[in-house]
Amino acid sequence: MAPSVESVVESGGGRVFIVEPLAATGGDGKELSKHGTEQKSHTFDEAIDVAGFGRTSWQVFLVSALIMLAVLNETMGISILIPAAHCDLHLSATDKGMLTGVSFAGIILTSHLWGYLADTKGRKNVIILSLALTTVCSLASSLASDFATIVVLRLLVGMCISAPSATIYAYLGEFTKTERRTMMISFASVAVGLSSISVGTLGWIFLSFNWRLNLFDVVEFRPWRLLLILYSLPGAIGAAWMVFLPESPKFYLSQGRDDKALAVLQRMFLENHRDCTVEDFVVKRITPEVDAEEAKAKPKGFLAVMGSMWQQTVPLLRRPNLLYFVVCCALQFGMFFVSAGMGLWYPEIVNRITSANQSVPATICEVLQGVHSSDEDFVAYVEKECDDRMTQDVFVYVIVLGSIYTFLYLAMSTLLQKIRRGHILFFNLFTSGVCGVLLAYVNDPYFVLLCFCAFMVFAGSSISLVNGAAVSLFPTHVRAMAVCLSLMMGRLGSVAGTNLIGLIMEDSCTLTFNVFAGCSLLGAMLTLVLPSR
């Protein structure tokens, strides 16, 4: 008998999912209808097109955006909290740098493992488990009483948030037709800008208070700890929401579980078209995925799992995937190097620019070097009395940056309907590089801030375009692995960028900005290798 498929019937209490047999097969293995006639085999894109866009599609889109927001909250939100927490945790400048980048280190450590699990165990299960673990570790870190404890816990947060940070792109893309994937991912990535806005707004609200609550004479609970809890809520909500959503039908198809894939598509069709019935869903058979039979093998034992992970990676290192995989990794490294590496220093640099009170026009490097001359006096003052107050300007600049990100993501998502992805990607990175070069030479303070924001935002907003390209370019059975590994290279770029600024900015400011600008311009050239659509 042919495999069974989940279908839906109406009952007095609403829609109920049942299991019924698929059509029988003929002697040649082709599907036959109940009348004995051969049934058409639909491609996955054709089946998704029949399922349509509606209730399920909107839920997948919204939960994906929420999880993207959660990822940014957990990785970038800490940069707002560190100035408010440095007195409680007795943080040195080195400690602050470690705490800022430790979550990225966690992401790098586990990207390969999570990519393997997402490709073999399912997108949904991996996302729910990792978000639940992230929430637990994040809540625990809000109660940390010393530097060592919070560093370990934030490392664990990074190791857990690594899974949804990449897998959610594959999950969203696999509920969307191929030609619309990049556009949908770009729309969902508006959450990146919204995260910056929410982080800045919540920080502005809660860090303006100075209350203290003594918990069991062990931890002094202050506003920054409450803020850390609030930043973790989107992840908890996203995990709970995912429980009620289906697994990716494309994943099921890649595993050779065609009946499960068809059941999910049938569910999508009925939820997207509330006035339709099971009989209206014309897709009865889906063209199987290549390599689906190989994906069914389940390794047992540690060495077998390690071998399976390697086998899952090998296809990316062979033709025809190798070139695109290397380019995606290089682009992610460069874009994170510029946007996240420079972005983590954004509040500090902008604060120096706006507080310099220059009587004559000065370039960004002249301002930074001028402020640096008084750093020793400032450090001596801080050592006398720890001051963890934050100026309102910091929050305003973070909100402004988030607003620019949001606008650019919305603009890109609209333009993707008419302009090819590759053309937008080239324009973004080229513009970022030009703005980076100009930064070392322009001296109008407003133009400096404009170039600085554009430098980061045009590079950062391109990340979603490369993620969309990766989801479209690689086969389903290695797609999550490809996205995870390319994003792992991106996180490595953010760590490299952050540390490079700390090492050479104050001694070689112009060189620093030229290196970062050159990275964007090189990325623009690499985009020419990828398909424009």
Short mmCIF file of C-alpha atoms in Angstrom, two decimals:
data_model
loop_
_atom_site.label_atom_id
_atom_site.label_comp_id
_atom_site.label_asym_id
_atom_site.label_seq_id
_atom_site.Cartn_x
_atom_site.Cartn_y
_atom_site.Cartn_z
CA MET A 1 0.00 0.00 0.00
CA ALA A 2 1.12 3.56 -0.65
CA PRO A 3 2.19 5.67 2.32
CA SER A 4 -0.50 7.48 4.28
CA VAL A 5 -0.93 11.24 4.36
CA GLU A 6 -2.38 13.60 6.89
CA SER A 7 -5.55 15.38 5.75
CA VAL A 8 -8.15 17.62 7.26
CA VAL A 9 -11.91 17.26 7.75
CA GLU A 10 -14.46 19.56 9.26
CA SER A 11 -16.07 18.63 12.59
CA GLY A 12 -18.33 20.37 15.00
CA GLY A 13 -15.37 21.70 16.98
CA GLY A 14 -13.40 22.92 13.96
CA ARG A 15 -10.82 21.33 11.66
CA VAL A 16 -9.42 17.92 12.62
CA PHE A 17 -6.33 16.34 11.05
CA ILE A 18 -6.71 12.64 10.16
CA VAL A 19 -4.56 10.13 8.30
CA GLU A 20 -5.74 8.46 5.11
CA PRO A 21 -3.95 6.39 2.44
CA LEU A 22 -2.49 7.97 -0.65
CA ALA A 23 -3.40 6.78 -4.08
CA ALA A 24 -2.16 3.36 -5.15
CA THR A 25 0.79 2.96 -7.46
CA GLY A 26 0.86 1.31 -10.84
CA GLY A 27 3.24 -1.40 -11.94
CA ASP A 28 5.82 1.16 -13.01
CA GLY A 29 5.74 2.91 -9.64
CA LYS A 30 3.74 5.94 -10.80
CA GLU A 31 0.89 7.23 -8.68
CA LEU A 32 -2.61 6.21 -9.73
CA SER A 33 -5.83 7.92 -8.72
CA LYS A 34 -8.76 5.99 -7.27
CA HIS A 35 -10.03 5.62 -10.86
CA GLY A 36 -6.75 4.02 -11.93
CA THR A 37 -5.49 6.99 -13.98
CA GLU A 38 -1.94 8.24 -13.68
CA GLN A 39 -1.50 11.31 -11.43
CA LYS A 40 0.77 14.24 -12.21
CA SER A 41 3.94 14.59 -10.14
CA HIS A 42 4.39 18.21 -9.02
CA THR A 43 7.69 19.88 -8.22
CA PHE A 44 8.03 21.38 -4.76
CA ASP A 45 7.72 24.93 -6.12
CA GLU A 46 4.53 23.98 -7.94
CA ALA A 47 3.14 22.44 -4.75
CA ILE A 48 4.02 25.53 -2.69
CA ASP A 49 2.33 27.68 -5.33
CA VAL A 50 -0.85 25.59 -5.02
CA ALA A 51 -0.70 25.81 -1.21
CA GLY A 52 -0.74 29.60 -1.59
CA PHE A 53 0.06 32.39 0.83
CA GLY A 54 -2.21 32.90 3.82
CA ARG A 55 -2.58 32.14 7.51
CA THR A 56 0.21 29.56 7.83
CA SER A 57 2.53 31.59 5.64
CA TRP A 58 1.99 34.72 7.75
CA GLN A 59 2.64 32.78 10.96
CA VAL A 60 5.89 31.35 9.60
CA PHE A 61 6.94 34.82 8.44
CA LEU A 62 6.11 36.52 11.77
CA VAL A 63 7.71 33.87 13.97
CA SER A 64 10.84 33.99 11.79
CA ALA A 65 11.05 37.77 12.21
CA LEU A 66 10.53 37.41 15.97
CA ILE A 67 13.32 34.85 16.23
CA MET A 68 15.67 37.04 14.17
CA LEU A 69 14.90 39.85 16.63
CA ALA A 70 15.67 37.48 19.54
CA VAL A 71 19.05 36.58 18.02
CA LEU A 72 20.05 40.24 17.74
CA ASN A 73 18.80 40.97 21.26
CA GLU A 74 20.99 38.23 22.70
CA THR A 75 24.13 39.02 20.71
CA MET A 76 24.09 42.82 20.34
CA GLY A 77 21.92 43.86 23.31
CA ILE A 78 24.75 43.18 25.73
CA SER A 79 26.69 46.15 24.33
CA ILE A 80 24.03 48.49 25.79
CA LEU A 81 24.09 46.74 29.18
CA ILE A 82 27.84 46.64 29.76
CA PRO A 83 28.24 50.35 30.68
CA ALA A 84 25.40 49.99 33.21
CA ALA A 85 26.76 46.73 34.65
CA HIS A 86 30.47 47.46 34.89
CA CYS A 87 30.33 48.67 38.50
CA ASP A 88 28.31 45.71 39.78
CA LEU A 89 30.53 43.19 38.01
CA HIS A 90 33.80 45.15 38.48
CA LEU A 91 34.60 45.06 34.77
CA SER A 92 37.90 46.25 33.35
CA ALA A 93 38.25 47.41 29.75
CA THR A 94 39.51 43.94 28.81
CA ASP A 95 36.57 42.31 30.60
CA LYS A 96 34.14 44.50 28.63
CA GLY A 97 35.71 43.41 25.36
CA MET A 98 35.47 39.75 26.32
CA LEU A 99 31.86 40.06 27.46
CA THR A 100 30.91 41.83 24.23
CA GLY A 101 32.37 39.15 21.99
CA VAL A 102 31.87 35.96 23.99
CA SER A 103 28.44 35.21 22.51
CA PHE A 104 29.95 35.35 19.02
CA ALA A 105 32.59 32.87 20.16
CA GLY A 106 29.79 30.56 21.30
CA ILE A 107 28.10 30.84 17.91
CA ILE A 108 31.34 29.95 16.13
CA LEU A 109 31.90 26.89 18.35
CA THR A 110 28.54 25.25 17.66
CA SER A 111 27.56 26.39 14.15
CA HIS A 112 28.76 23.18 12.52
CA LEU A 113 26.92 20.94 14.99
CA TRP A 114 23.64 22.85 14.77
CA GLY A 115 23.82 22.89 10.97
CA TYR A 116 24.22 19.12 10.96
CA LEU A 117 21.33 18.61 13.39
CA ALA A 118 19.04 20.96 11.45
CA ASP A 119 19.72 19.06 8.23
CA THR A 120 19.22 15.62 9.80
CA LYS A 121 16.75 16.06 12.69
CA GLY A 122 14.60 18.89 11.36
CA ARG A 123 14.51 22.69 11.42
CA LYS A 124 11.59 22.99 13.83
CA ASN A 125 12.91 20.67 16.56
CA VAL A 126 16.35 22.26 16.54
CA ILE A 127 14.96 25.81 16.71
CA ILE A 128 12.59 25.03 19.61
CA LEU A 129 15.25 23.21 21.65
CA SER A 130 17.95 25.82 21.11
CA LEU A 131 15.65 28.76 21.90
CA ALA A 132 14.50 27.09 25.11
CA LEU A 133 18.12 26.54 26.19
CA THR A 134 19.00 30.11 25.20
CA THR A 135 16.21 31.49 27.39
CA VAL A 136 17.31 29.44 30.41
CA CYS A 137 20.96 30.52 30.06
CA SER A 138 20.01 34.16 29.47
CA LEU A 139 17.77 34.26 32.55
CA ALA A 140 20.55 32.69 34.60
CA SER A 141 23.04 35.28 33.35
CA SER A 142 20.78 38.08 34.64
CA LEU A 143 21.53 36.81 38.16
CA ALA A 144 25.30 36.49 37.73
CA SER A 145 27.21 38.15 40.55
CA ASP A 146 30.71 38.20 39.04
CA PHE A 147 32.52 38.45 35.73
CA ALA A 148 33.51 34.77 35.42
CA THR A 149 29.93 33.56 35.90
CA ILE A 150 28.35 35.93 33.41
CA VAL A 151 31.03 35.22 30.78
CA VAL A 152 30.41 31.47 31.01
CA LEU A 153 26.64 31.93 30.84
CA ARG A 154 26.82 34.35 27.91
CA LEU A 155 29.12 31.86 26.14
CA LEU A 156 26.39 29.23 26.60
CA VAL A 157 23.83 31.73 25.28
CA GLY A 158 25.93 32.13 22.14
CA MET A 159 26.34 28.36 21.75
CA CYS A 160 22.55 27.92 21.91
CA ILE A 161 21.44 30.96 19.89
CA SER A 162 23.77 29.79 17.11
CA ALA A 163 21.09 27.33 15.90
CA PRO A 164 18.17 29.70 15.23
CA SER A 165 20.51 32.47 14.02
CA ALA A 166 21.06 30.45 10.83
CA THR A 167 18.39 27.73 10.72
CA ILE A 168 15.51 30.21 10.78
CA TYR A 169 16.56 31.47 7.32
CA ALA A 170 16.30 27.93 5.91
CA TYR A 171 12.97 27.36 7.69
CA LEU A 172 11.41 30.55 6.31
CA GLY A 173 12.85 30.06 2.83
CA GLU A 174 11.47 26.53 2.58
CA PHE A 175 7.91 27.76 2.99
CA THR A 176 8.39 30.13 0.05
CA LYS A 177 8.72 29.74 -3.72
CA THR A 178 12.31 29.93 -4.97
CA GLU A 179 11.94 33.27 -6.76
CA ARG A 180 10.40 34.90 -3.67
CA ARG A 181 12.76 33.55 -1.00
CA THR A 182 15.25 36.40 -0.92
CA MET A 183 12.43 38.96 -0.82
CA MET A 184 10.66 37.20 2.09
CA ILE A 185 13.91 36.79 4.03
CA SER A 186 14.70 40.46 3.44
CA PHE A 187 11.26 41.50 4.71
CA ALA A 188 11.68 39.34 7.83
CA SER A 189 15.14 40.84 8.38
CA VAL A 190 13.45 44.15 9.16
CA ALA A 191 13.55 42.60 12.65
CA VAL A 192 17.28 43.44 12.71
CA GLY A 193 16.44 47.14 12.67
CA LEU A 194 13.52 46.67 15.06
CA SER A 195 15.86 44.89 17.48
CA SER A 196 18.18 47.89 17.56
CA ILE A 197 15.20 50.19 18.10
CA SER A 198 13.74 48.02 20.88
CA VAL A 199 17.12 47.55 22.58
CA GLY A 200 17.75 51.30 22.56
CA THR A 201 14.20 52.21 23.64
CA LEU A 202 14.01 49.69 26.49
CA GLY A 203 17.50 50.71 27.61
CA TRP A 204 16.50 54.37 27.59
CA ILE A 205 13.41 53.60 29.70
CA PHE A 206 14.79 51.17 32.26
CA LEU A 207 18.40 52.31 32.66
CA SER A 208 17.21 55.79 33.60
CA PHE A 209 16.12 54.33 36.95
CA ASN A 210 18.52 53.61 39.80
CA TRP A 211 16.58 51.27 42.11
CA ARG A 212 18.19 48.32 43.87
CA LEU A 213 16.66 45.08 45.18
CA ASN A 214 18.69 42.77 47.40
CA LEU A 215 18.03 39.10 46.57
CA PHE A 216 18.95 36.76 49.44
CA ASP A 217 21.99 38.92 50.23
CA VAL A 218 23.69 37.38 47.20
CA VAL A 219 22.68 39.45 44.16
CA GLU A 220 21.77 43.11 43.98
CA PHE A 221 19.01 43.20 41.36
CA ARG A 222 19.23 46.41 39.34
CA PRO A 223 17.59 47.73 36.12
CA TRP A 224 20.24 46.24 33.81
CA ARG A 225 19.41 42.76 35.11
CA LEU A 226 15.71 43.30 34.41
CA LEU A 227 16.62 44.53 30.94
CA LEU A 228 18.56 41.33 30.27
CA ILE A 229 15.41 39.35 31.13
CA LEU A 230 13.29 41.49 28.82
CA TYR A 231 15.75 40.97 25.96
CA SER A 232 15.26 37.19 26.30
CA LEU A 233 11.44 37.28 26.01
CA PRO A 234 11.24 37.25 22.17
CA GLY A 235 13.19 33.99 22.11
CA ALA A 236 10.89 32.37 24.67
CA ILE A 237 7.78 33.53 22.79
CA GLY A 238 9.26 32.33 19.49
CA ALA A 239 9.96 28.85 20.89
CA ALA A 240 6.39 28.54 22.23
CA TRP A 241 4.94 29.74 18.92
CA MET A 242 7.03 27.28 16.89
CA VAL A 243 5.40 24.36 18.74
CA PHE A 244 2.16 25.04 16.87
CA LEU A 245 3.76 25.39 13.42
CA PRO A 246 4.61 22.57 11.00
CA GLU A 247 8.05 21.26 10.15
CA SER A 248 9.52 22.43 6.86
CA PRO A 249 7.95 20.38 4.03
CA LYS A 250 11.18 20.76 2.05
CA PHE A 251 13.07 19.09 4.92
CA TYR A 252 10.65 16.14 4.87
CA LEU A 253 11.10 15.85 1.12
CA SER A 254 14.89 15.86 1.46
CA GLN A 255 14.60 12.98 3.93
CA GLY A 256 12.49 10.89 1.54
CA ARG A 257 9.39 11.35 3.71
CA ASP A 258 7.16 12.46 0.87
CA ASP A 259 3.95 11.62 2.75
CA LYS A 260 4.88 14.03 5.57
CA ALA A 261 5.80 16.77 3.09
CA LEU A 262 2.47 16.33 1.31
CA ALA A 263 0.62 16.45 4.64
CA VAL A 264 2.24 19.79 5.56
CA LEU A 265 1.45 21.25 2.15
CA GLN A 266 -2.15 20.06 2.43
CA ARG A 267 -2.41 21.67 5.86
CA MET A 268 -0.99 24.92 4.45
CA PHE A 269 -3.50 24.85 1.60
CA LEU A 270 -6.49 24.37 3.90
CA GLU A 271 -5.34 27.01 6.41
CA ASN A 272 -4.45 29.47 3.67
CA HIS A 273 -7.77 28.88 1.87
CA ARG A 274 -10.40 28.60 4.60
CA ASP A 275 -13.25 28.03 2.14
CA CYS A 276 -11.58 25.06 0.38
CA THR A 277 -11.73 21.32 1.10
CA VAL A 278 -9.27 18.44 0.77
CA GLU A 279 -10.61 17.63 -2.70
CA ASP A 280 -9.58 21.10 -3.91
CA PHE A 281 -5.89 20.36 -3.22
CA VAL A 282 -4.75 19.05 -6.60
CA VAL A 283 -1.25 18.00 -5.52
CA LYS A 284 -1.23 14.24 -4.88
CA ARG A 285 2.41 13.47 -5.58
CA ILE A 286 5.64 15.48 -5.27
CA THR A 287 8.78 14.88 -7.30
CA PRO A 288 11.29 13.29 -4.86
CA GLU A 289 14.46 15.10 -3.84
CA VAL A 290 17.78 13.90 -5.18
CA ASP A 291 19.85 12.10 -2.47
CA ALA A 292 16.73 11.62 -0.32
CA GLU A 293 17.50 7.93 0.16
CA GLU A 294 21.00 8.73 1.48
CA ALA A 295 19.50 11.15 4.01
CA LYS A 296 17.42 8.37 5.58
CA ALA A 297 20.47 6.65 7.07
CA LYS A 298 20.71 7.32 10.81
CA PRO A 299 24.23 7.13 12.31
CA LYS A 300 24.68 5.52 15.72
CA GLY A 301 27.48 6.29 18.16
CA PHE A 302 29.76 9.31 18.57
CA LEU A 303 32.22 8.40 15.82
CA ALA A 304 29.37 7.62 13.44
CA VAL A 305 27.80 11.01 14.15
CA MET A 306 31.14 12.76 13.58
CA GLY A 307 31.52 10.87 10.33
CA SER A 308 27.99 11.80 9.34
CA MET A 309 28.70 15.47 10.10
CA TRP A 310 31.71 15.31 7.82
CA GLN A 311 29.70 13.60 5.09
CA GLN A 312 27.09 16.35 5.47
CA THR A 313 29.83 18.94 4.93
CA VAL A 314 31.68 17.27 2.05
CA PRO A 315 29.09 18.16 -0.64
CA LEU A 316 29.76 21.84 0.10
CA LEU A 317 33.45 21.31 -0.65
CA ARG A 318 32.83 19.75 -4.04
CA ARG A 319 31.57 21.03 -7.36
CA PRO A 320 29.11 22.54 -8.12
CA ASN A 321 28.71 23.87 -4.54
CA LEU A 322 32.33 24.73 -3.69
CA LEU A 323 32.66 28.07 -5.47
CA TYR A 324 29.36 29.46 -4.20
CA PHE A 325 30.06 28.18 -0.69
CA VAL A 326 33.48 29.87 -0.54
CA VAL A 327 32.07 33.14 -1.90
CA CYS A 328 29.17 33.10 0.59
CA CYS A 329 31.60 32.49 3.47
CA ALA A 330 33.92 35.29 2.30
CA LEU A 331 31.01 37.71 1.90
CA GLN A 332 29.62 36.89 5.33
CA PHE A 333 33.04 37.35 6.92
CA GLY A 334 33.45 40.75 5.26
CA MET A 335 29.95 42.02 5.99
CA PHE A 336 30.06 41.02 9.66
CA PHE A 337 33.63 42.37 9.87
CA VAL A 338 32.34 45.80 8.86
CA SER A 339 28.82 45.97 10.32
CA ALA A 340 29.19 44.04 13.59
CA GLY A 341 32.89 44.72 14.16
CA MET A 342 32.41 48.46 13.75
CA GLY A 343 28.87 48.33 15.17
CA LEU A 344 29.98 47.14 18.60
CA TRP A 345 32.14 50.27 18.81
CA TYR A 346 29.41 52.50 17.38
CA PRO A 347 28.11 53.97 20.69
CA GLU A 348 31.65 54.66 21.90
CA ILE A 349 32.85 56.31 18.67
CA VAL A 350 29.72 58.42 18.17
CA ASN A 351 29.82 59.49 21.81
CA ARG A 352 33.38 60.73 21.30
CA ILE A 353 32.42 62.58 18.12
CA THR A 354 29.44 64.38 19.66
CA SER A 355 31.19 65.22 22.92
CA ALA A 356 34.36 66.57 21.32
CA ASN A 357 32.94 70.12 20.91
CA GLN A 358 35.37 70.93 18.11
CA SER A 359 35.57 74.66 17.38
CA VAL A 360 36.86 73.94 13.86
CA PRO A 361 35.84 71.19 11.41
CA ALA A 362 37.71 67.92 11.96
CA THR A 363 37.73 64.45 10.43
CA ILE A 364 36.64 61.47 12.50
CA CYS A 365 40.26 60.46 13.08
CA GLU A 366 41.24 63.96 14.22
CA VAL A 367 38.36 63.92 16.70
CA LEU A 368 39.20 60.45 18.04
CA GLN A 369 42.90 61.25 18.42
CA GLY A 370 42.05 64.53 20.15
CA VAL A 371 39.81 62.77 22.66
CA HIS A 372 42.39 60.05 23.18
CA SER A 373 44.89 62.58 24.51
CA SER A 374 42.72 63.08 27.58
CA ASP A 375 42.01 59.37 28.14
CA GLU A 376 44.52 59.05 31.01
CA ASP A 377 42.84 61.83 32.96
CA PHE A 378 39.47 60.21 32.36
CA VAL A 379 40.68 56.80 33.58
CA ALA A 380 42.15 58.37 36.72
CA TYR A 381 38.76 59.98 37.46
CA VAL A 382 36.86 56.72 36.94
CA GLU A 383 39.17 54.85 39.30
CA LYS A 384 38.26 57.24 42.11
CA GLU A 385 34.53 56.60 41.91
CA CYS A 386 32.76 54.06 39.70
CA ASP A 387 30.06 55.76 37.63
CA ASP A 388 27.70 53.52 35.65
CA ARG A 389 25.34 56.23 34.45
CA MET A 390 24.70 56.46 30.71
CA THR A 391 23.94 59.58 28.70
CA GLN A 392 20.72 59.71 26.70
CA ASP A 393 22.68 60.35 23.50
CA VAL A 394 23.85 56.72 23.41
CA PHE A 395 20.28 55.42 23.26
CA VAL A 396 19.24 58.01 20.69
CA TYR A 397 22.07 56.98 18.35
CA VAL A 398 21.24 53.28 18.72
CA ILE A 399 17.57 53.98 17.91
CA VAL A 400 18.54 56.11 14.90
CA LEU A 401 20.79 53.34 13.59
CA GLY A 402 17.97 50.81 14.02
CA SER A 403 15.56 53.11 12.18
CA ILE A 404 17.95 53.38 9.24
CA TYR A 405 18.32 49.58 9.16
CA THR A 406 14.53 49.17 9.19
CA PHE A 407 14.02 51.64 6.36
CA LEU A 408 16.74 50.06 4.22
CA TYR A 409 15.40 46.52 4.73
CA LEU A 410 11.90 47.65 3.72
CA ALA A 411 13.29 49.47 0.69
CA MET A 412 15.35 46.44 -0.37
CA SER A 413 12.40 44.08 0.05
CA THR A 414 10.32 46.29 -2.24
CA LEU A 415 13.09 46.72 -4.80
CA LEU A 416 13.73 42.96 -4.95
CA GLN A 417 10.42 42.59 -6.76
CA LYS A 418 11.85 44.59 -9.69
CA ILE A 419 15.65 44.56 -9.36
CA ARG A 420 17.86 41.49 -9.26
CA ARG A 421 19.36 40.44 -5.93
CA GLY A 422 22.92 40.55 -7.24
CA HIS A 423 22.59 44.14 -8.43
CA ILE A 424 21.29 45.32 -5.03
CA LEU A 425 24.03 43.38 -3.23
CA PHE A 426 26.75 44.96 -5.39
CA PHE A 427 25.30 48.46 -4.90
CA ASN A 428 25.09 48.02 -1.10
CA LEU A 429 28.66 46.84 -0.62
CA PHE A 430 30.11 49.35 -3.08
CA THR A 431 28.26 52.20 -1.33
CA SER A 432 29.47 50.92 2.05
CA GLY A 433 33.06 50.91 0.82
CA VAL A 434 32.85 54.44 -0.62
CA CYS A 435 31.38 55.78 2.64
CA GLY A 436 34.17 54.06 4.57
CA VAL A 437 36.83 55.74 2.43
CA LEU A 438 35.14 59.14 2.79
CA LEU A 439 35.09 58.81 6.60
CA ALA A 440 38.81 59.40 6.82
CA TYR A 441 38.57 62.69 4.89
CA VAL A 442 35.23 64.49 5.46
CA ASN A 443 35.18 66.99 8.34
CA ASP A 444 31.56 68.15 8.65
CA PRO A 445 30.21 66.48 11.85
CA TYR A 446 26.79 65.70 10.37
CA PHE A 447 28.28 64.28 7.18
CA VAL A 448 30.70 62.23 9.29
CA LEU A 449 27.78 60.66 11.20
CA LEU A 450 25.86 60.08 7.96
CA CYS A 451 28.83 58.32 6.34
CA PHE A 452 29.48 56.31 9.50
CA CYS A 453 25.89 55.02 9.63
CA ALA A 454 25.77 54.30 5.87
CA PHE A 455 29.13 52.52 6.10
CA MET A 456 27.72 49.98 8.59
CA VAL A 457 24.10 49.78 7.47
CA PHE A 458 24.71 49.08 3.77
CA ALA A 459 27.08 46.25 4.72
CA GLY A 460 24.88 44.88 7.51
CA SER A 461 21.67 44.88 5.48
CA SER A 462 23.39 42.81 2.79
CA ILE A 463 23.68 39.84 5.17
CA SER A 464 20.05 38.88 4.56
CA LEU A 465 20.64 38.99 0.79
CA VAL A 466 23.51 36.51 1.05
CA ASN A 467 21.43 34.32 3.38
CA GLY A 468 18.67 34.37 0.78
CA ALA A 469 21.18 33.44 -1.91
CA ALA A 470 22.48 30.53 0.20
CA VAL A 471 18.96 29.19 0.76
CA SER A 472 18.37 29.26 -3.00
CA LEU A 473 21.78 28.04 -4.20
CA PHE A 474 22.34 24.91 -2.11
CA PRO A 475 20.42 21.59 -2.11
CA THR A 476 17.93 21.04 0.71
CA HIS A 477 19.89 18.25 2.43
CA VAL A 478 22.92 20.56 2.99
CA ARG A 479 21.15 23.93 3.03
CA ALA A 480 21.08 24.51 6.80
CA MET A 481 24.71 23.40 7.03
CA ALA A 482 25.69 25.89 4.31
CA VAL A 483 23.87 28.76 6.02
CA CYS A 484 25.26 27.83 9.46
CA LEU A 485 28.85 27.56 8.26
CA SER A 486 28.71 30.77 6.24
CA LEU A 487 27.24 32.61 9.23
CA MET A 488 29.92 31.04 11.42
CA MET A 489 32.48 32.74 9.17
CA GLY A 490 30.47 35.93 9.59
CA ARG A 491 30.65 35.74 13.38
CA LEU A 492 34.38 35.12 13.07
CA GLY A 493 34.53 38.30 11.02
CA SER A 494 32.74 40.26 13.74
CA VAL A 495 35.22 39.05 16.37
CA ALA A 496 38.15 39.90 14.07
CA GLY A 497 36.75 43.35 13.30
CA THR A 498 36.06 44.22 16.92
CA ASN A 499 39.54 43.22 18.06
CA LEU A 500 41.27 44.89 15.12
CA ILE A 501 39.65 48.22 16.01
CA GLY A 502 40.82 47.86 19.60
CA LEU A 503 44.36 47.11 18.45
CA ILE A 504 45.01 49.74 15.76
CA MET A 505 42.26 52.39 15.81
CA GLU A 506 43.95 54.90 18.09
CA ASP A 507 47.43 54.48 16.59
CA SER A 508 46.43 54.11 12.93
CA CYS A 509 42.94 55.54 12.59
CA THR A 510 43.00 56.27 8.85
CA LEU A 511 44.44 52.83 8.11
CA THR A 512 41.67 51.24 10.19
CA PHE A 513 38.85 52.83 8.21
CA ASN A 514 40.61 52.11 4.91
CA VAL A 515 40.97 48.42 5.82
CA PHE A 516 37.27 48.18 6.66
CA ALA A 517 36.29 50.11 3.52
CA GLY A 518 38.51 47.89 1.41
CA CYS A 519 36.74 44.86 2.84
CA SER A 520 33.38 46.18 1.61
CA LEU A 521 34.77 47.02 -1.84
CA LEU A 522 36.31 43.55 -2.16
CA GLY A 523 32.95 42.08 -1.19
CA ALA A 524 31.28 44.08 -3.95
CA MET A 525 33.63 42.46 -6.47
CA LEU A 526 32.89 38.97 -5.09
CA THR A 527 29.14 39.44 -5.56
CA LEU A 528 29.73 39.30 -9.32
CA VAL A 529 30.52 35.58 -8.94
CA LEU A 530 27.05 34.73 -7.57
CA PRO A 531 23.95 34.41 -9.77
CA SER A 532 22.17 37.76 -9.88
CA ARG A 533 18.82 36.13 -9.05
#
